Short mmCIF file of C-alpha atoms and ligand atoms in Angstrom, two decimals:
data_model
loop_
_atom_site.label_atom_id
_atom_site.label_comp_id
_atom_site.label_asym_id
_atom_site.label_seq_id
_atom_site.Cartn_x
_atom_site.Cartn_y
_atom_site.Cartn_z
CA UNK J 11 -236.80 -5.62 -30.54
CA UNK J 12 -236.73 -9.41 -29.91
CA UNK J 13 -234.77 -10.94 -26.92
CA UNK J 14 -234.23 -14.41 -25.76
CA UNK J 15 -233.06 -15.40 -22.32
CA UNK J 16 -230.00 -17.27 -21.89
CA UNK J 17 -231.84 -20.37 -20.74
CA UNK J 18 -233.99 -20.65 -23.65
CA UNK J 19 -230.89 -20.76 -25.65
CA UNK J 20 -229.77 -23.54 -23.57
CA UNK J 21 -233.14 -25.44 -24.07
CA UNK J 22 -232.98 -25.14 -27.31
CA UNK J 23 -229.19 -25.70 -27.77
CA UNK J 24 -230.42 -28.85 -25.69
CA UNK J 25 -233.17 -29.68 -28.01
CA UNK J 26 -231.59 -28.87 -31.32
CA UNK J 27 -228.87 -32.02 -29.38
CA UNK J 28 -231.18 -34.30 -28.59
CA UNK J 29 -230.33 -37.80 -29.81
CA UNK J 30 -232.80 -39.40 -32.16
CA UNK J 31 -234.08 -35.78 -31.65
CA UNK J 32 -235.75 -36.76 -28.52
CA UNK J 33 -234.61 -35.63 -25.43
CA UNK J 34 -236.62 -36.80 -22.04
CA UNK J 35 -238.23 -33.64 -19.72
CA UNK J 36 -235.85 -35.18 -16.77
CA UNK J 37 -232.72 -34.80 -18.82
CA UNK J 38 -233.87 -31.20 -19.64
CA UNK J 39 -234.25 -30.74 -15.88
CA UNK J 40 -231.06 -32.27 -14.92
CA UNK J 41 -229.13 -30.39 -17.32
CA UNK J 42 -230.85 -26.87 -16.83
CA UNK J 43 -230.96 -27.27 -13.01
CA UNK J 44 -234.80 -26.40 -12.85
CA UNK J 45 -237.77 -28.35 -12.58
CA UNK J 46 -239.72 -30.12 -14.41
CA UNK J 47 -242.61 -27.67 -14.72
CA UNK J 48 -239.97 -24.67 -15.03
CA UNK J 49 -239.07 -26.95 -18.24
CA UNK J 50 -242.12 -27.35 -19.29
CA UNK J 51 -243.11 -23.19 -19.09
CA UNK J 52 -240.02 -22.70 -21.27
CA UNK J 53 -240.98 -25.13 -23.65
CA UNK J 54 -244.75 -23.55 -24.27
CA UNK J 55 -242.89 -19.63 -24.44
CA UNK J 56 -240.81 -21.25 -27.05
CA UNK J 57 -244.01 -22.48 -28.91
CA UNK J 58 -245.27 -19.25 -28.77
CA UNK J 59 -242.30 -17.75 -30.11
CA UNK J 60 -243.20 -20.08 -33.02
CA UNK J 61 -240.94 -22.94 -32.57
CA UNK J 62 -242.99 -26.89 -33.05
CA UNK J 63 -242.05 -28.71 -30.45
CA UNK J 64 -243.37 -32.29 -29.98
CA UNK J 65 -244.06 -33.70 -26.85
CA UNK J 66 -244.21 -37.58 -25.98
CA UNK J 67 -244.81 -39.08 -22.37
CA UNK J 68 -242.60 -41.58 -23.64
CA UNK J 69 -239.82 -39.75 -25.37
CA UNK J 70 -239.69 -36.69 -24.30
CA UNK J 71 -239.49 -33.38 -26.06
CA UNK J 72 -238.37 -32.99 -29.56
CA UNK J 73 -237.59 -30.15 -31.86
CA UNK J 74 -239.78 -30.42 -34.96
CA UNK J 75 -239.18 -26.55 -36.67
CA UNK J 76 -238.06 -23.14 -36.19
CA UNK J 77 -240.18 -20.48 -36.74
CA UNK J 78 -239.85 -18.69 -39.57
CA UNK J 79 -239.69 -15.09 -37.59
CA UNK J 80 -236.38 -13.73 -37.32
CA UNK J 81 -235.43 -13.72 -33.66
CA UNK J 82 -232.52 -13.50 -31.91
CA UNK J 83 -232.97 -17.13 -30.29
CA UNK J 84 -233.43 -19.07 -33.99
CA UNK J 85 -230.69 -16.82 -35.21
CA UNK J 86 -227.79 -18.06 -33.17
CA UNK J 87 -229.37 -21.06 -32.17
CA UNK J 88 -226.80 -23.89 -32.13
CA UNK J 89 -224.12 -21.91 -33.93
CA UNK J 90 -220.69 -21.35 -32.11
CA UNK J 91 -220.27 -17.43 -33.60
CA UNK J 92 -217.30 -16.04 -31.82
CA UNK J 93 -217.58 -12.72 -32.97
CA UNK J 94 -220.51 -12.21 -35.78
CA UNK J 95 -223.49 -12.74 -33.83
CA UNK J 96 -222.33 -12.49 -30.61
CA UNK J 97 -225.27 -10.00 -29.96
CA UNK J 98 -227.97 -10.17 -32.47
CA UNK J 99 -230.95 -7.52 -32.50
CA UNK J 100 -234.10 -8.03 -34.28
CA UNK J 101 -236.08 -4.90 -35.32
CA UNK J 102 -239.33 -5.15 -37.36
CA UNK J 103 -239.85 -1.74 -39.46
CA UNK J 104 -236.74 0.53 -39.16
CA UNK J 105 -235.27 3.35 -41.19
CA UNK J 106 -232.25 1.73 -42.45
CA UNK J 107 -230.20 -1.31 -40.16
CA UNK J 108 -226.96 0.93 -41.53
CA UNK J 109 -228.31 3.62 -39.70
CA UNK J 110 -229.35 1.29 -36.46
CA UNK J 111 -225.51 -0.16 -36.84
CA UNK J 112 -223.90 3.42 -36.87
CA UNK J 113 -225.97 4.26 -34.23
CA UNK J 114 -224.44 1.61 -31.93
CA UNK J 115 -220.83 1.88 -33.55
CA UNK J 116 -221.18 5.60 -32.12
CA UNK J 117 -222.68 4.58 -28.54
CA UNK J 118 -219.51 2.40 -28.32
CA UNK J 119 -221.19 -1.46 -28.71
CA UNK J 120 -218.25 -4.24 -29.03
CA UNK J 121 -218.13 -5.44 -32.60
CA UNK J 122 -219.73 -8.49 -34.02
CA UNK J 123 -223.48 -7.06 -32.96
CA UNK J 124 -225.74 -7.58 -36.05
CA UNK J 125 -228.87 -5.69 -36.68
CA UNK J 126 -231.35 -7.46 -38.74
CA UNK J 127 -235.35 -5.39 -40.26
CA UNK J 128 -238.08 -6.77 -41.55
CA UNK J 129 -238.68 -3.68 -43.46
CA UNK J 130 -236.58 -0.37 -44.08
CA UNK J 131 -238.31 2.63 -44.75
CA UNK J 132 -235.09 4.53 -45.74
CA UNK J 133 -232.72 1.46 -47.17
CA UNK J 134 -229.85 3.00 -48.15
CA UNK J 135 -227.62 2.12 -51.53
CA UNK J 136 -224.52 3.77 -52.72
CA UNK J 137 -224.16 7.32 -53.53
CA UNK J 138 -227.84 8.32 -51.61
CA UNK J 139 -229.38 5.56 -53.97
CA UNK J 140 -232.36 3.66 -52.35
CA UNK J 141 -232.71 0.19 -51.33
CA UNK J 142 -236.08 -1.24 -52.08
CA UNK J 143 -237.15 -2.98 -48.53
CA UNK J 144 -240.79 -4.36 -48.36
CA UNK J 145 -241.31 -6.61 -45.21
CA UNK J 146 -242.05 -9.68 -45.01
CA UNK J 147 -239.92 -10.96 -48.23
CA UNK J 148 -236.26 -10.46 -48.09
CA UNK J 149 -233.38 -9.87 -45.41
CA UNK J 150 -231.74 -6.07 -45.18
CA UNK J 151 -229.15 -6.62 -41.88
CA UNK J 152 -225.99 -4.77 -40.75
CA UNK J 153 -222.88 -5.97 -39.14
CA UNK J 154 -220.78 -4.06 -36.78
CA UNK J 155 -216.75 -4.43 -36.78
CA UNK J 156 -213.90 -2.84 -35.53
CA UNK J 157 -211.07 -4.24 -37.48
CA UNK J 158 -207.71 -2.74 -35.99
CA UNK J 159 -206.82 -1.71 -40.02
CA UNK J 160 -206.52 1.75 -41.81
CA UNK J 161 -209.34 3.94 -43.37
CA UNK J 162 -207.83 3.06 -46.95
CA UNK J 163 -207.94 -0.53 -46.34
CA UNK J 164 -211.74 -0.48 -45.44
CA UNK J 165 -212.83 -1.12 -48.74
CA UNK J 166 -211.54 -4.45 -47.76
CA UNK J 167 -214.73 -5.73 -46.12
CA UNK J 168 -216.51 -5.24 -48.96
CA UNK J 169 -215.09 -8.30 -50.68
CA UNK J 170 -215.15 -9.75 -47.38
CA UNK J 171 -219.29 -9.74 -47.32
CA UNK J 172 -219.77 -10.61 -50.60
CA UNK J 173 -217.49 -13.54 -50.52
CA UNK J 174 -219.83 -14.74 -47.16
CA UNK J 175 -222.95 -13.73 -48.48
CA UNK J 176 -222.16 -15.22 -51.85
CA UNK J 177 -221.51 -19.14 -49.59
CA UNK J 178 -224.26 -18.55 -47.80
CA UNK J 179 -226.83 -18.23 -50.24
CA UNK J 180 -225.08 -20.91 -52.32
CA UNK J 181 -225.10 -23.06 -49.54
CA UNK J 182 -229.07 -23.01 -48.86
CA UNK J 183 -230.32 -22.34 -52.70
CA UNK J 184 -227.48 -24.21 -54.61
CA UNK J 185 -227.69 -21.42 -57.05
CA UNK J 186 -224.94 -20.52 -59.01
CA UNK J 187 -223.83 -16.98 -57.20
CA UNK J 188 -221.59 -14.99 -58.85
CA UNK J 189 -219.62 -11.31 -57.88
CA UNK J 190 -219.98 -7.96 -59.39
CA UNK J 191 -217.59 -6.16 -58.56
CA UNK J 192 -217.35 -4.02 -55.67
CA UNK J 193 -220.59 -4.96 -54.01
CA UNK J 194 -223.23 -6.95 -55.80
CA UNK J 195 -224.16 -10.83 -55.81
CA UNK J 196 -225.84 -12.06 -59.10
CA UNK J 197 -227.73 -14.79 -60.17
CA UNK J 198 -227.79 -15.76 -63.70
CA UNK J 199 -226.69 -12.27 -64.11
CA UNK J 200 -229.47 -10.85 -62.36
CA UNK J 201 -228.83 -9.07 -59.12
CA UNK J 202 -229.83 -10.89 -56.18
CA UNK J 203 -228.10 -9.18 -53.09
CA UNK J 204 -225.98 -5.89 -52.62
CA UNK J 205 -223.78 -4.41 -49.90
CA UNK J 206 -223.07 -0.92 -48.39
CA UNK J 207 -219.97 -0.19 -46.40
CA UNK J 208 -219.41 2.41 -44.11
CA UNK J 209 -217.28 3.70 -41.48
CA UNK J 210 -216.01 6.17 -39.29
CA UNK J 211 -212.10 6.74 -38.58
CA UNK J 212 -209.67 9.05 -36.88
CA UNK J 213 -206.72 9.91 -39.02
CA UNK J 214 -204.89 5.88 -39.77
CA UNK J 215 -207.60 4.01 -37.68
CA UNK J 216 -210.99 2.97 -38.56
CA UNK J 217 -212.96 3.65 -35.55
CA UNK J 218 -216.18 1.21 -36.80
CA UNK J 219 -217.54 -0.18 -39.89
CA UNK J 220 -220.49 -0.97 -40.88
CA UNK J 221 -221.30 -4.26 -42.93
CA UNK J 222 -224.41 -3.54 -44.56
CA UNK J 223 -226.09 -6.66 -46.75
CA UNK J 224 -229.88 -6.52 -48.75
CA UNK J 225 -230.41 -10.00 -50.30
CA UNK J 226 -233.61 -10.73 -52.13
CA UNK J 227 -235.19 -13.54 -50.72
CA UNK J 228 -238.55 -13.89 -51.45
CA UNK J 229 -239.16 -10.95 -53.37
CA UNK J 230 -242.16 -11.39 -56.22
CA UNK J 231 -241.91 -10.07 -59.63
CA UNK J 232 -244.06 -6.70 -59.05
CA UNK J 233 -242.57 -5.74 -55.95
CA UNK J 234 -239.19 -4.76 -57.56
CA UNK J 235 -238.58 -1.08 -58.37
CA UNK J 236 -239.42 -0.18 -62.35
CA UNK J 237 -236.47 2.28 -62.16
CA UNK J 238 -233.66 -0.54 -62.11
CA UNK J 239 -230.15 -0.23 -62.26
CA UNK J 240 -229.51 -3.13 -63.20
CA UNK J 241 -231.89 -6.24 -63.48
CA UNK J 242 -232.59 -7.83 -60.58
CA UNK J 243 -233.67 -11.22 -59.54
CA UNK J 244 -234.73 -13.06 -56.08
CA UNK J 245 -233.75 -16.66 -54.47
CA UNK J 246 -237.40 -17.65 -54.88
CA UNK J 247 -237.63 -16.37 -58.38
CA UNK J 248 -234.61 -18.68 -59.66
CA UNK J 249 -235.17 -21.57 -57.56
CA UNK J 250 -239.15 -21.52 -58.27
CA UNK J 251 -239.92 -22.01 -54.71
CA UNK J 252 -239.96 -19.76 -51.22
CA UNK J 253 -236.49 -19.92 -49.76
CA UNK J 254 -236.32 -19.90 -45.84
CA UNK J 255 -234.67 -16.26 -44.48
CA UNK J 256 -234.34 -17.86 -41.58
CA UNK J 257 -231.81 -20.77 -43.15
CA UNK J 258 -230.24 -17.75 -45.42
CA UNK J 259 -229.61 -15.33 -42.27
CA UNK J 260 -228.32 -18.55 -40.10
CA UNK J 261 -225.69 -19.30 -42.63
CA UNK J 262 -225.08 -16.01 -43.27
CA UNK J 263 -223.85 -15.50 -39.26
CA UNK J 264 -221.84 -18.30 -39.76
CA UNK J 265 -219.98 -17.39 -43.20
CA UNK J 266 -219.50 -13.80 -42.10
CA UNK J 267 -217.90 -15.09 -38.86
CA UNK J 268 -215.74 -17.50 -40.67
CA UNK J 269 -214.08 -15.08 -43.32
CA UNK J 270 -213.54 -12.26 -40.36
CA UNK J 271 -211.80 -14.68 -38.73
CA UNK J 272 -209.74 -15.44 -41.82
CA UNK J 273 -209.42 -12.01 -42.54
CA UNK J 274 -207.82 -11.06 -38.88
CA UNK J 275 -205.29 -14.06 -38.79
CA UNK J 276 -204.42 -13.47 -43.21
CA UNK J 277 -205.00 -10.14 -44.04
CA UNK J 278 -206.81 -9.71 -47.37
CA UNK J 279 -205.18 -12.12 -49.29
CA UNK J 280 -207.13 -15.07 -49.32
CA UNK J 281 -210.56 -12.92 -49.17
CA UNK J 282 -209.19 -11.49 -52.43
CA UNK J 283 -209.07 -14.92 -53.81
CA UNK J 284 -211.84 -16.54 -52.63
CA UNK J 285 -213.59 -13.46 -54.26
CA UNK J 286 -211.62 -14.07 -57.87
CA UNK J 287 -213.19 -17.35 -57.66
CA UNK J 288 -216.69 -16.19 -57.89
CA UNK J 289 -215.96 -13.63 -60.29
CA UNK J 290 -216.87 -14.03 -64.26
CA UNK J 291 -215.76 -10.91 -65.44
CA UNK J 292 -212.29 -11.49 -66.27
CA UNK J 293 -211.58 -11.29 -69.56
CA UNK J 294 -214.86 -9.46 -70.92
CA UNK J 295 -215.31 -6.12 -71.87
CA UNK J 296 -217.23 -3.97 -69.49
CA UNK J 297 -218.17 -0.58 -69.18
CA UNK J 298 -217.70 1.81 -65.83
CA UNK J 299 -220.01 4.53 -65.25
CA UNK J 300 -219.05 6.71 -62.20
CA UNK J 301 -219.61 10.47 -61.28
CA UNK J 302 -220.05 11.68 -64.55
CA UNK J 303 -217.48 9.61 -66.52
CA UNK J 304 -217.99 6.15 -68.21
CA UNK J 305 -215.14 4.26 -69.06
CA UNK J 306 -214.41 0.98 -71.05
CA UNK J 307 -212.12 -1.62 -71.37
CA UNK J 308 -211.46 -5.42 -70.49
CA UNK J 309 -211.14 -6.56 -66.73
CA UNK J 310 -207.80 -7.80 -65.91
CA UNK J 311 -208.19 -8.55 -62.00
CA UNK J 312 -208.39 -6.90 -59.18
CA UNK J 313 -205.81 -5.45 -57.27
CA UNK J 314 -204.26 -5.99 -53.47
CA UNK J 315 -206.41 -3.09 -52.39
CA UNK J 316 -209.93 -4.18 -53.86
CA UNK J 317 -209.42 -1.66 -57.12
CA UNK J 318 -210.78 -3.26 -60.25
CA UNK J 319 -208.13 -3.70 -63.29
CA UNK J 320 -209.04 -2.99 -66.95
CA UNK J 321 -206.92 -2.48 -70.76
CA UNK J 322 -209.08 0.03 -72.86
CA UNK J 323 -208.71 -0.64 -76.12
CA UNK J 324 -205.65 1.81 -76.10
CA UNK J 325 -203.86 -0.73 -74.61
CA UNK J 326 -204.05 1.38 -71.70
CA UNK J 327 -204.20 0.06 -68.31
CA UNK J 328 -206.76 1.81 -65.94
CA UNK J 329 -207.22 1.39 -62.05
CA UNK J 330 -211.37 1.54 -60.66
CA UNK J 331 -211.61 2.49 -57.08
CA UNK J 332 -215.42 2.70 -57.61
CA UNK J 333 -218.13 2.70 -60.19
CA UNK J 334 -221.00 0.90 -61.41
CA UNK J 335 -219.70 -1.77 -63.88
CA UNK J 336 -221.83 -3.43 -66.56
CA UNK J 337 -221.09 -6.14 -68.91
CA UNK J 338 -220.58 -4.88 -72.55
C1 LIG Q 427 -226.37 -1.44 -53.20
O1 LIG Q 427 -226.34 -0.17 -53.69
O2 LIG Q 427 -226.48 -2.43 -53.86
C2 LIG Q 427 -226.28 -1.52 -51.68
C3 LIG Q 427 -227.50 -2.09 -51.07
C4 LIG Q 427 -227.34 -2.28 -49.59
C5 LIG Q 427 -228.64 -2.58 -48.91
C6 LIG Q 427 -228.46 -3.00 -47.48
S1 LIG Q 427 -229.96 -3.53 -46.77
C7 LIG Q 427 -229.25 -3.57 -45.20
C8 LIG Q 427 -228.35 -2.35 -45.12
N1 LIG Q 427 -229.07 -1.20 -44.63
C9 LIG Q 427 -229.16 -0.24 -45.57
O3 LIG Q 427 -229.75 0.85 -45.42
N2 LIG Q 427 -228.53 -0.64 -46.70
C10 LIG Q 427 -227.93 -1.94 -46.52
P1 LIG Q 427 -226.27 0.22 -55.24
O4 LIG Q 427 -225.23 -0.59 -55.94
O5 LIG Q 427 -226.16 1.69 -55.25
O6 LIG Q 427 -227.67 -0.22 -55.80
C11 LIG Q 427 -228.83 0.53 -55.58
C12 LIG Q 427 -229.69 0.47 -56.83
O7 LIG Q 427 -230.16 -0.90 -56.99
C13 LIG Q 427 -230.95 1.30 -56.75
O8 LIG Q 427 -230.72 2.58 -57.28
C14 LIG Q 427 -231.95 0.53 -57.61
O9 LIG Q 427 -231.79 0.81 -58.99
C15 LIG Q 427 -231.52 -0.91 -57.39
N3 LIG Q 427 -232.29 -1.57 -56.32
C16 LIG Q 427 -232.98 -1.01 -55.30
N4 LIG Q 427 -233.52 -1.95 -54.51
C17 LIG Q 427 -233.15 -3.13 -55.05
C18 LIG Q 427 -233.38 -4.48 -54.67
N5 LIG Q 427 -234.08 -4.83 -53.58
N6 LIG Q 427 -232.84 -5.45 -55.46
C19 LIG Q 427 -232.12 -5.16 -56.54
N7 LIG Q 427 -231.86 -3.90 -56.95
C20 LIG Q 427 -232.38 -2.90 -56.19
#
């Protein structure tokens, strides 16, 4: 588990500031309230941390890169995250961050604590699928919340992280993200990202929930599963190049912060549509496969509670709560 002190986020909040991006070892001094040499011991732990920082009798210090290591500190560095992100843990192999997240949800941590893995050994889909997790590559991370709602509303969230995740990754790749509905991102109809929900609740109150989020970052080719689902695609394989997880997860924090806010002060109303927006299947014939019964018709919408809309070709209308849909 990776930590940061407090005052290293302050040097490098300081830092990241820096006008020009120079900022002089005095002013670092003055504005931490240590010395000069105290300044100067932070600055080489965060270059061992991996951070470049430049140094210049002249100038100063000044920021040149983050490292490209997940930690807490280049996480949240910089970012105002009033809830998502307020505590941030990084964990190199684990069995499954939904697991990690659950964990903590049960020990009683505040909400807004996200646990990020290198590497799951036990990545968890829907339905006690698997989530392919190799380290190194891609980003598998869980959010904690504890959204004063009811069970039955829940599903909720779902739209919420896929609306997030969906910005964030279009933000950084400029790939053209799309939804699935309930929980996958796609790229040129590939899937690039999926999420897993979960929760615990007593009677009309959800006690926590778990926002659980796999996005294939860097993932090569030969690393996917052969059993797919569905076909599945990475950042790097539709961009052509590696995509920083580090720029991905930053944005991430941010987005996911920004529609929880939304969603406490609106309700689900404007997740909903912000999700419609991203979503190509209206209109198109699809087919829903779900324990043990497959289904068909064309998507009409989705409803005020997340449940997908369809006509079969009865003219009959049919409400999804869940299912794996596929374009026919
Ligand atoms: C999902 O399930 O798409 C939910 C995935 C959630 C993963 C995150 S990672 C962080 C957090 N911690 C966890 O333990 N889980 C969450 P589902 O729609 O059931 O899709 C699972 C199916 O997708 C599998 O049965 C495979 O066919 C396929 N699959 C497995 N790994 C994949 C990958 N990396 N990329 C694309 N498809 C994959």
């Amino acid at each position: 588990m990776t930590t940061s002190t407090t005052r290293e986020f302050n040097l490098l909040n300081l830092l990241r500031n820096g006008s020009g991006g120079w900022i002089s070892g005095a002013e670092l001094s003055r504005q931490l309230g240590i010395s000069r040499a105290a300044v100067w011991k932070q600055i080489e732990q965060l270059r061992q941390e991996g951070f470049r920082i430049e140094a210049q009798k002249s100038k100063g210090y000044r920021l040149l890169a983050m490292p490209e290591e997940l930690t807490e500190a280049a996480l949240t560095m910089g970012q105002v995250l009033p809830i998502v992100g307020r505590r941030v843990i990084t964990l190199g192999k684990t069995d499954s961050t939904n697991l990690q997240a659950a964990t903590l949800g049960a020990e009683g941590e505040a909400e807004g604590t996200v646990v990020f893995a290198d590497s799951q050994s036990a990545g968890k889909g829907r339905r006690g699928r698997t989530w392919c997790s190799p380290p190194g590559t891609n980003l598998y991370l869980s959010l904690l919340l504890r959204p004063a709602i009811a069970p039955w509303d829940a599903p909720q969230l779902t739209f919420l992280s896929a609306v997030a995740a969906a910005r964030a990754l279009r933000n950084v790749s400029r790939l053209p993200i799309t939804v699935k509905w309930p929980n996958d991102l796609l790229v040129n109809g590939r899937k690039v990202a999926g999420m897993l929900n979960e929760m615990q609740a007593e009677s009309e109150q959800v006690g926590w929930v778990v926002l659980g989020i796999g996005i294939n970052v860097n993932m090569r080719r030969e690393q996917f599963p052969e059993d797919l689902r569905y076909p599945a695609t990475s950042l790097a394989l539709e961009v052509g190049e590696d995509v920083s997880r580090l720029a991905i997860a930053r944005e991430l924090l941010a987005e996911l912060d920004r529609a929880y806010a939304v969603y406490l002060r609106d309700g689900f109303a404007p997740i909903r549509s912000a999700w419609l927006e991203l979503f190509p299947f209206v209109d198109r014939l699809v087919e829903i496969s779900g324990a043990g019964e497959t289904v068909s018709g064309r998507v009409t919408g989705v409803d005020g509670d997340g449940a997908l809309l369809l006509v079969d070709d009865r003219g009959k209308e049919l409400r999804i709560l869940s299912g794996d849909v596929r374009p026919l």
